[in-house]
XYZ file of C-alpha atoms in Angstrom:
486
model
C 5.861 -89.611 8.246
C 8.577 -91.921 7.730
C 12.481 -90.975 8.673
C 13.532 -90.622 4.734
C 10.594 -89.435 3.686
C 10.962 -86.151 5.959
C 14.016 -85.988 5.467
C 13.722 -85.573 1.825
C 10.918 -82.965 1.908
C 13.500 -80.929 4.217
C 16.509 -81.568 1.963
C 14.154 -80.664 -1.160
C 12.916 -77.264 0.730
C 16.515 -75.663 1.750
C 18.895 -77.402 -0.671
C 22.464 -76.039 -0.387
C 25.709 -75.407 -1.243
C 29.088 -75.251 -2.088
C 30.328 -72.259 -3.949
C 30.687 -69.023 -5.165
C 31.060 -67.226 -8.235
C 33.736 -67.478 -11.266
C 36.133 -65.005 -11.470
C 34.018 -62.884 -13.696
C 31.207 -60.051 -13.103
C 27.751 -61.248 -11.669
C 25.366 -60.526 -14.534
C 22.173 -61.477 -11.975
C 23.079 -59.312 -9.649
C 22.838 -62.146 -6.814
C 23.720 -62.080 -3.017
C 27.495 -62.540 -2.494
C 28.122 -65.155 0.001
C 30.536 -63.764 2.856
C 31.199 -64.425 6.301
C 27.678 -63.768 7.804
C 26.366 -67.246 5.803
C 29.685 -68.851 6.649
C 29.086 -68.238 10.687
C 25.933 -69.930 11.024
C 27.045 -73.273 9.002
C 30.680 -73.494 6.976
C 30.803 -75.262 3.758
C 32.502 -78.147 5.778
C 29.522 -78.378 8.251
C 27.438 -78.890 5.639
C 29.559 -81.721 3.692
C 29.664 -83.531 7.053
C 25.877 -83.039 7.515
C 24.817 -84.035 4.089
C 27.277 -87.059 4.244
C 25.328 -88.182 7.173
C 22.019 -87.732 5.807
C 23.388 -89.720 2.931
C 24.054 -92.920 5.144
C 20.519 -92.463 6.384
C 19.269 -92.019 2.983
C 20.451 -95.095 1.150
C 19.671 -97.261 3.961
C 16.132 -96.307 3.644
C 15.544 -95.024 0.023
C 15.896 -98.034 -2.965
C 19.040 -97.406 -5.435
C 19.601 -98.058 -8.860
C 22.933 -100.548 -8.795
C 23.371 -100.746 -12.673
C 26.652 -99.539 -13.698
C 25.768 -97.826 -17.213
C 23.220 -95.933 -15.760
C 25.111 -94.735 -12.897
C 28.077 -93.650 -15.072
C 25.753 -91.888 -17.364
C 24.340 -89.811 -14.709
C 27.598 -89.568 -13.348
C 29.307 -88.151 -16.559
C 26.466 -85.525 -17.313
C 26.912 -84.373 -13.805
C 30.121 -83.778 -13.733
C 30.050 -81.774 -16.966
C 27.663 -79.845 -16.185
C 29.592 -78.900 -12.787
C 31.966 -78.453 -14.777
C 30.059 -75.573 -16.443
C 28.368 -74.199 -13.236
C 29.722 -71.623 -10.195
C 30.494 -74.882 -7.907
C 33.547 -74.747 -6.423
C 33.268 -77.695 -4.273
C 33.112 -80.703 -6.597
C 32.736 -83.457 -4.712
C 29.817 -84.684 -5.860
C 27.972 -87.687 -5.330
C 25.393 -88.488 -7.917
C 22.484 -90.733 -6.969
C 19.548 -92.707 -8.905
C 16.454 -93.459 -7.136
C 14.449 -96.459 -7.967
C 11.289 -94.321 -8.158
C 9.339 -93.724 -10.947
C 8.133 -90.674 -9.409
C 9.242 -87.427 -11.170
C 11.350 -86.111 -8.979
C 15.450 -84.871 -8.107
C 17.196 -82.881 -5.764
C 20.209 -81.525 -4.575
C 21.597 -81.752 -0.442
C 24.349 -81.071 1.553
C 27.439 -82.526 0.686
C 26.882 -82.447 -3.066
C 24.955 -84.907 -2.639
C 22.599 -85.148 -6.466
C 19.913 -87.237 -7.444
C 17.341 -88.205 -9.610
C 14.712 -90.085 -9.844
C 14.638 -92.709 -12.563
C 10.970 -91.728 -12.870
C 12.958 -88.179 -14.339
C 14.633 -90.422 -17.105
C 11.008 -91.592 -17.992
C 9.714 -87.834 -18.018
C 12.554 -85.659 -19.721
C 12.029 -86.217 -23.628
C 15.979 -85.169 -24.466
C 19.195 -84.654 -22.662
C 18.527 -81.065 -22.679
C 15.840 -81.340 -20.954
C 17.091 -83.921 -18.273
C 20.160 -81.569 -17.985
C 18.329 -78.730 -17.572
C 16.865 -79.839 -14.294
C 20.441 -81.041 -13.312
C 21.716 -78.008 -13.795
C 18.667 -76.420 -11.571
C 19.995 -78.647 -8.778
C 23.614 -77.276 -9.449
C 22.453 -73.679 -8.749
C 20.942 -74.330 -5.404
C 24.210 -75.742 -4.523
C 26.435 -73.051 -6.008
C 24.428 -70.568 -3.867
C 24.348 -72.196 -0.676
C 21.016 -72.036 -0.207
C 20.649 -74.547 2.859
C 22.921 -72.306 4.288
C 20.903 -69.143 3.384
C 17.880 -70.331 4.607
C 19.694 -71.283 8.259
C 20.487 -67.532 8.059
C 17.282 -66.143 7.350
C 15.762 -67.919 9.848
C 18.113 -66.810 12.160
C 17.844 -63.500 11.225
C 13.838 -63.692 12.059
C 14.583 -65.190 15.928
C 14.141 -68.858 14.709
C 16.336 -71.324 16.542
C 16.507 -73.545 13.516
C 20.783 -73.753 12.876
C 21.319 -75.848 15.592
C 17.957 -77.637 15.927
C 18.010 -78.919 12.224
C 21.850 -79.826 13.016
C 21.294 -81.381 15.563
C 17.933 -83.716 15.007
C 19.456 -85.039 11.897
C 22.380 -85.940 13.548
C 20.529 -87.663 16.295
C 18.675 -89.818 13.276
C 21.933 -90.233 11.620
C 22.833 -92.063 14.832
C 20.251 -93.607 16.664
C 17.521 -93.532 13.724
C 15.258 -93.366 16.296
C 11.535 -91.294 16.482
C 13.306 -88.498 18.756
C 15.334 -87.086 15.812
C 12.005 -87.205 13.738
C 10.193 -85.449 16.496
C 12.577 -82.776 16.391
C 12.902 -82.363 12.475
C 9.139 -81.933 12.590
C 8.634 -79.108 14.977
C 11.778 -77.400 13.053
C 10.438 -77.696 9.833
C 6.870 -76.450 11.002
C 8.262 -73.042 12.262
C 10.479 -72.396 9.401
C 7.486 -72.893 6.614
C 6.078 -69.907 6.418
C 9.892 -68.074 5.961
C 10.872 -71.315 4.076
C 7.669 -70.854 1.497
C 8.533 -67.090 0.666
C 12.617 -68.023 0.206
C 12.045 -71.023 -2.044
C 10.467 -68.645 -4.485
C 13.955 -65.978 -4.978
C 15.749 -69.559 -4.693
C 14.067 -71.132 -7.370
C 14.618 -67.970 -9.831
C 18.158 -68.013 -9.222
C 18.545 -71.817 -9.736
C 16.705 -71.234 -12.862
C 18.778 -68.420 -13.993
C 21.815 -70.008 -13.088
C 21.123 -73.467 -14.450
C 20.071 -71.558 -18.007
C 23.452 -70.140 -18.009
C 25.257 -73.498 -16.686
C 23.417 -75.369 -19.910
C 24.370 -72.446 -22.639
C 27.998 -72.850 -21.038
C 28.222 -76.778 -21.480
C 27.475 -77.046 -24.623
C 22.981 -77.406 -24.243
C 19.747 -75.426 -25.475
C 19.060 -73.385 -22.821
C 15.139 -73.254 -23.974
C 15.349 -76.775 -22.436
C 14.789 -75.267 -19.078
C 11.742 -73.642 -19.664
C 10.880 -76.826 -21.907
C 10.578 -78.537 -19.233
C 9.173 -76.846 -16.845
C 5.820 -76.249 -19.625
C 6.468 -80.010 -20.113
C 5.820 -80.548 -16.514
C 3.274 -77.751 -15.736
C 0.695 -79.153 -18.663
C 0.955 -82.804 -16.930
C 0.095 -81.580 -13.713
C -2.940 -79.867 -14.762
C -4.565 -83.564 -15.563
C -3.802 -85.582 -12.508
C -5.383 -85.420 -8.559
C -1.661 -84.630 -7.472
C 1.396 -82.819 -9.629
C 4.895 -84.680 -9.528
C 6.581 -84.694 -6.354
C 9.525 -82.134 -8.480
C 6.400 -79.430 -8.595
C 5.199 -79.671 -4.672
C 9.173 -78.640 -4.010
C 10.213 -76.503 -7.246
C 6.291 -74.658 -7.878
C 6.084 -73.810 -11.679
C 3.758 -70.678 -12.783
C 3.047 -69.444 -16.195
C 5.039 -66.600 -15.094
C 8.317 -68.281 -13.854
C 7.966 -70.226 -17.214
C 8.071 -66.703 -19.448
C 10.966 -65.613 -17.372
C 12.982 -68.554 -17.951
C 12.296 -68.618 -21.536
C 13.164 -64.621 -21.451
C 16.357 -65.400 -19.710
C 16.924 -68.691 -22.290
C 16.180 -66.018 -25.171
C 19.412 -63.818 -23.394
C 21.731 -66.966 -24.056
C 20.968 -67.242 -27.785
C 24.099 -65.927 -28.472
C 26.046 -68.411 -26.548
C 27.394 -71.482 -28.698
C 24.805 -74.474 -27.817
C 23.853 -77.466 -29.412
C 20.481 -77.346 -30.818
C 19.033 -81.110 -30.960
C 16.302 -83.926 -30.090
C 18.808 -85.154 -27.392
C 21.746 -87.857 -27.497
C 21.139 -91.681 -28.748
C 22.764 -92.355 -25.316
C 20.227 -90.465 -23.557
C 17.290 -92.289 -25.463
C 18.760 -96.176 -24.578
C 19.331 -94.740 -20.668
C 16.025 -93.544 -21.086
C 14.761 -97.206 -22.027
C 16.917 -98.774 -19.767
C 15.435 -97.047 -16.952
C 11.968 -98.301 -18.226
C 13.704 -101.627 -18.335
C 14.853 -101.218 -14.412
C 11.341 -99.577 -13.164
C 9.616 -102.635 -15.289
C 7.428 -104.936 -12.972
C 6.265 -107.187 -15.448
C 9.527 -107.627 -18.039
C 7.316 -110.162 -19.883
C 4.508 -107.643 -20.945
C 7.083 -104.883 -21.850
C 8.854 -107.559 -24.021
C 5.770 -107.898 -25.144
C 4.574 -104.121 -26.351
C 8.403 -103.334 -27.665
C 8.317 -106.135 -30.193
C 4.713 -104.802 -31.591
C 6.380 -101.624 -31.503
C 9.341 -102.867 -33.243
C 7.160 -105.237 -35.558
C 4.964 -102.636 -36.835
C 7.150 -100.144 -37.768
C 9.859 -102.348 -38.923
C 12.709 -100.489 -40.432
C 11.474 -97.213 -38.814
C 11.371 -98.508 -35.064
C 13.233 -96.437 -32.779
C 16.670 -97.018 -31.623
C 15.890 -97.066 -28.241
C 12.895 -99.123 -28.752
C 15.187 -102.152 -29.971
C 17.305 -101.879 -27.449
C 14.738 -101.942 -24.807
C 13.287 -104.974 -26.618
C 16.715 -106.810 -26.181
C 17.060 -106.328 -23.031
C 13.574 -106.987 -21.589
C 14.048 -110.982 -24.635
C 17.421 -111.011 -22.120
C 15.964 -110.983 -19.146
C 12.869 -113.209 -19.988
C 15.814 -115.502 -21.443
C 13.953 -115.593 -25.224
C 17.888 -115.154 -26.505
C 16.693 -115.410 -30.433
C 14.809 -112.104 -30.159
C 17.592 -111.133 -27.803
C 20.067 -111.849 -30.262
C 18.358 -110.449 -33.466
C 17.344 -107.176 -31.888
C 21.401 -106.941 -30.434
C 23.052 -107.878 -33.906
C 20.798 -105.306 -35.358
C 22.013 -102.589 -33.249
C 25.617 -103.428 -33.558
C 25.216 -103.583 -37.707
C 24.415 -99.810 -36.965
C 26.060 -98.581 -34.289
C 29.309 -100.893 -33.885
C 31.475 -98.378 -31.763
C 28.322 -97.527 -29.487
C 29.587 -98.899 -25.806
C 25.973 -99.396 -24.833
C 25.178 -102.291 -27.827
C 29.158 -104.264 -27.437
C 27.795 -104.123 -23.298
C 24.469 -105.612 -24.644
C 26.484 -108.213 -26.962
C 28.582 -109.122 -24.201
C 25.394 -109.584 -21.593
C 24.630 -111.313 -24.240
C 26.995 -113.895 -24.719
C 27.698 -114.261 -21.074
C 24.300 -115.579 -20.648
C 24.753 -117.742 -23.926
C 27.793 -119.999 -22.298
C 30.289 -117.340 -24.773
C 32.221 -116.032 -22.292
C 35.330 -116.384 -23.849
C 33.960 -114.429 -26.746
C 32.588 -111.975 -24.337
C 35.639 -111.418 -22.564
C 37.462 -111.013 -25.610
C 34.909 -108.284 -26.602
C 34.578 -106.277 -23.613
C 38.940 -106.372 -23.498
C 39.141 -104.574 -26.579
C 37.272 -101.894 -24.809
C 39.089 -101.550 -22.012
C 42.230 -101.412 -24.144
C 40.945 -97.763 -24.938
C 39.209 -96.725 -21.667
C 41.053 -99.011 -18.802
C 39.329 -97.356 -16.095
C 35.526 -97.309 -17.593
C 33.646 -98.356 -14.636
C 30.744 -100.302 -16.548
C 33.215 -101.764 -18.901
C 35.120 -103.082 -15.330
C 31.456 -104.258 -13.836
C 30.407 -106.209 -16.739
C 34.094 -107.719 -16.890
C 33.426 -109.001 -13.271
C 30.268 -110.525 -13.673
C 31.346 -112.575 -16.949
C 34.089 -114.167 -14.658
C 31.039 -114.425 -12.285
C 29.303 -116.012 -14.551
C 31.934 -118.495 -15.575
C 32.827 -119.012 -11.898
C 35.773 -117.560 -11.660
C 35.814 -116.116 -8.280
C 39.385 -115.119 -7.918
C 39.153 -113.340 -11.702
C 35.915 -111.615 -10.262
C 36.929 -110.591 -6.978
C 40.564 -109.293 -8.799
C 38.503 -106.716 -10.425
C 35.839 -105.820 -8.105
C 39.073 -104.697 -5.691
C 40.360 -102.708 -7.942
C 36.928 -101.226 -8.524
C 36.511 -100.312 -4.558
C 39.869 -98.885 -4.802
C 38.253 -96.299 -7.550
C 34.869 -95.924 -6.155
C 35.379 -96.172 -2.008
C 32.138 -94.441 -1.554
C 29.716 -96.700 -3.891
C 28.273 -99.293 -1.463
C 26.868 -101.114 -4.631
C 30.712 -102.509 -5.324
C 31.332 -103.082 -1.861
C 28.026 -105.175 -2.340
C 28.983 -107.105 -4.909
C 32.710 -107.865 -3.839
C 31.443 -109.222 -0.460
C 29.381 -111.898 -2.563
C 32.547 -112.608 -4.757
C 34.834 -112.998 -1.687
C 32.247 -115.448 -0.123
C 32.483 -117.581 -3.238
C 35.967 -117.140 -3.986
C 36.132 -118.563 0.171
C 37.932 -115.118 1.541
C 36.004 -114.800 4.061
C 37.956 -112.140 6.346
C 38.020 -109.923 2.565
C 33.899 -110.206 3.003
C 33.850 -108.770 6.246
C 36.117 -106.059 5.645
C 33.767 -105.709 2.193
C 30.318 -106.044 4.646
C 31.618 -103.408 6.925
C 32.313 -101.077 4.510
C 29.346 -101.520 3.198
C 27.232 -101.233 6.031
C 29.079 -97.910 6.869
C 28.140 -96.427 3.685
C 24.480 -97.310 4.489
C 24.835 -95.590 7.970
C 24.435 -99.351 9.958
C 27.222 -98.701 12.276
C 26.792 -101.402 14.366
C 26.955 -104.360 11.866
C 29.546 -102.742 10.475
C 31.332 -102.795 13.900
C 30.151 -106.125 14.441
C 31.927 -107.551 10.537
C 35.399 -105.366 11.361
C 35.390 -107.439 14.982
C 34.821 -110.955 13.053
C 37.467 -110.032 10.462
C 39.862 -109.477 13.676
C 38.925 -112.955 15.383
C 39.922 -114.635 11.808
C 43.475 -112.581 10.937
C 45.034 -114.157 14.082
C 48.425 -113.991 13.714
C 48.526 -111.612 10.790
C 49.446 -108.501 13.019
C 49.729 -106.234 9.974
C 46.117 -106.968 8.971
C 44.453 -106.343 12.305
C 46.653 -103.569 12.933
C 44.570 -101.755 9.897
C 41.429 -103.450 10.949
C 41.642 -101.940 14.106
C 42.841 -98.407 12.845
C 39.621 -98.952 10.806
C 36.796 -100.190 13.639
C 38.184 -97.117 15.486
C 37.529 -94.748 12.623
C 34.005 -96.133 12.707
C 33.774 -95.791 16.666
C 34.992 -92.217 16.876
C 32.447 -91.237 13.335
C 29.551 -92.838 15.886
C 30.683 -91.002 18.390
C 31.590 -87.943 16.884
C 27.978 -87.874 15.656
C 26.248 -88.697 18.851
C 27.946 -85.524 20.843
C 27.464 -82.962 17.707
């Protein structure tokens, strides 16, 4: 089995942590979380452990870059934290480029989703409700729960499952996978039996997190019937089921518990138009053939003319973008803005748009008036970048992407893209401060060593510069080292 593979299936069995209750009464009558759960892995352990595994993670495991996508995720996340018994809300919200149905929660808050979940989940409810799932096993530390229950039954698991992903988080070697494999095999059975009161109290809890922000709580056992049903017609069920097992009988007490919520204030509907065009843009994303989905959208659209779905247009305009036919491109875009001018997802489109149609000045005069109501909007700030990329203005480019790393230190996709700008725009000791960064974030400590020492040979004289590039390479040398004697 490969290194993130395994790693996944043990993140997806004992997801974890990071807080307690609200001030109010317990209504589910759950565990409270004291000091025996805190002695056999804190809250900070874990962080530091699911950071790790994150490195280890994205260097194996392909991303979704695109910035509306992210931020949607992003957004819905954090409300629905917002909404849930975290404490601890330093989350890090993740797509996967998998069309597999799948998502999970780790250590660190560490969140993600396949897009192959987008694709599945009919309305925001829905996709929220299995958010909100992953909140729960979070808020009630289960990682940390199941350390203690093996414990508890003479299983020497704490520091074994500490310790071998720690050694892969280092030396990514087989050793670490050696070790993560015995560890896992003796705490299945105990694992098997615990994942079943874990999973009713992330579904209870994650009802009561989508009745409190604002959602239908019957979208949790919507989905779950949703999911059940396709299972029953294919050789394997989605990757969510082998981790999260659905029975007729977890479904009925879900929709009992939904039932309890009806008197909470919700909001009953189909799902958001945002939801619908992220929906279609991760089709768009997961597309290997953007020519034959251009293709079926504009029968779609054709066919029912006036009466073709939103999202179906907008999916069309992107996949006439990317194939460069710009007149269906264009039609399908002006249509959508006739109807939804103050949507942020069609003036994005429009500027795309007219980036790629040698408008940039009319793009960049767009995508300003945006910003001059939400200055920090992260997509707004991407798509600003790459129209001065476009036009080849480096320095414009690289202005923003700075900023943007100054906002989002942990997102290796800007440090990505501002190394590429800072090549063109000839900084070259800027891209391999950028490179480093962003091979620490991907858990390649050496390269990112080996970019901080080149940045050092080039700053020569500038002893303020290599002053913080060597405050930094030694930050990088004591995490590597810290790591290797844990």
């Amino acid at each position: 089995m490969k290194q993130a593979g395994l790693l996944s299936a043990l993140m997806l069995t004992t997801t974890l942590n990071l807080v307690p209750w609200l001030a109010h009464a317990n209504p589910l009558n759950l565990p409270a979380l004291g000091d025996t759960t805190s002695g056999v892995i804190s809250q900070q352990e874990e962080y530091e452990l699911g950071r790790s595994w994150l490195k280890i993670l994205r260097n194996q495991t392909p991303m979704v870059a695109d910035p509306e996508l992210k931020h949607y995720l992003e957004s819905l996340t954090h409300r629905l934290s917002a909404a849930s018994q975290l404490s601890d809300h330093r989350l890090i919200p993740l797509v996967i480029d998998s069309t597999v149905l799948n998502a999970f929660a780790a250590p660190g808050g560490i969140v993600g989703v396949n897009t192959g979940l987008f694709l599945h989940a009919e309305t925001e409810p829905q996709f929220a409700a299995v958010l909100a799932h992953e909140l729960a096993h979070l808020s009630q530390r289960h990682y940390a729960r199941n350390v203690e229950e093996a414990r508890n039954q003479s299983i020497p698991t704490a520091a074994a499952l500490l310790g071998s992903i720690l050694i892969m988080a280092t030396a990514g070697g087989d050793a670490g996978a050696a070790a993560l494999t015995s560890t896992v095999a003796g705490m299945q059975s105990a694992q098997l039996r615990f994942s079943r009161q874990f999973e009713r109290e992330a579904d209870n809890l994650g009802i009561s997190t989508l009745a409190n922000a604002g959602f239908d709580p019957q979208a949790m056992p919507a989905i779950f019937e949703q999911m059940n049903k396709a299972s029953r017609y294919g050789s394997r069920p989605p990757e969510f089921l082998l981790t999260h097992p659905v029975t007729e009988n977890r479904i009925s007490d879900s929709r009992a518990r939904a039932d309890q919520m009806s008197t909470r204030k919700t909001v009953k509907n189909a799902g958001s138009l945002n939801y619908q065009l992220m929906r279609m843009r991760a089709a768009y994303i997961s597309s290997n053939n953007i020519h034959e989905m251009a293709r079926q959208l504009s029968k779609e659209v054709t066919v029912a003319a006036d009466n073709a779905p939103v999202a179906s247009r907008y999916g069309l305009a992107l996949a006439s973008l990317k194939a460069r036919d710009f007149n269906t491109a264009e039609q399908q875009t002006n249509w959508l803005l006739q109807h939804y001018p103050d949507n942020p997802h069609m003036i994005l489109l429009k500027v795309q748009l007219e980036s790629e149609t040698g408008k940039g000045k009319q793009a960049l005069e767009r995508i300003n008036q945006l910003l001059s109501i939400n200055p920090d909007s992260y997509p707004l700030q991407a798509a600003k970048a790459e129209v001065f990329l476009k036009q080849q203005n480096y320095t414009e480019a690289r202005n923003i992407l700075l900023n943007l790393s100054r906002s989002r230190p942990e997102d290796p996709d800007i440090w990505f893209e501002l190394a590429e700008v800072q090549g063109l725009a000839e900084d070259i000791i800027g891209l391999h401060q950028s490179r480093a960064e962003y091979f620490f974030l991907n858990g390649n400590m050496d390269d990112a060593i080996k970019h901080l020492q080149y940045a050092m040979k080039m700053a020569e004289d500038n002893f303020a510069l290599k002053s913080k590039l060597q405050q930094k390479l030694s930050n990088i040398r004591d995490y590597r080292q810290k790591l290797k004697n844990s």
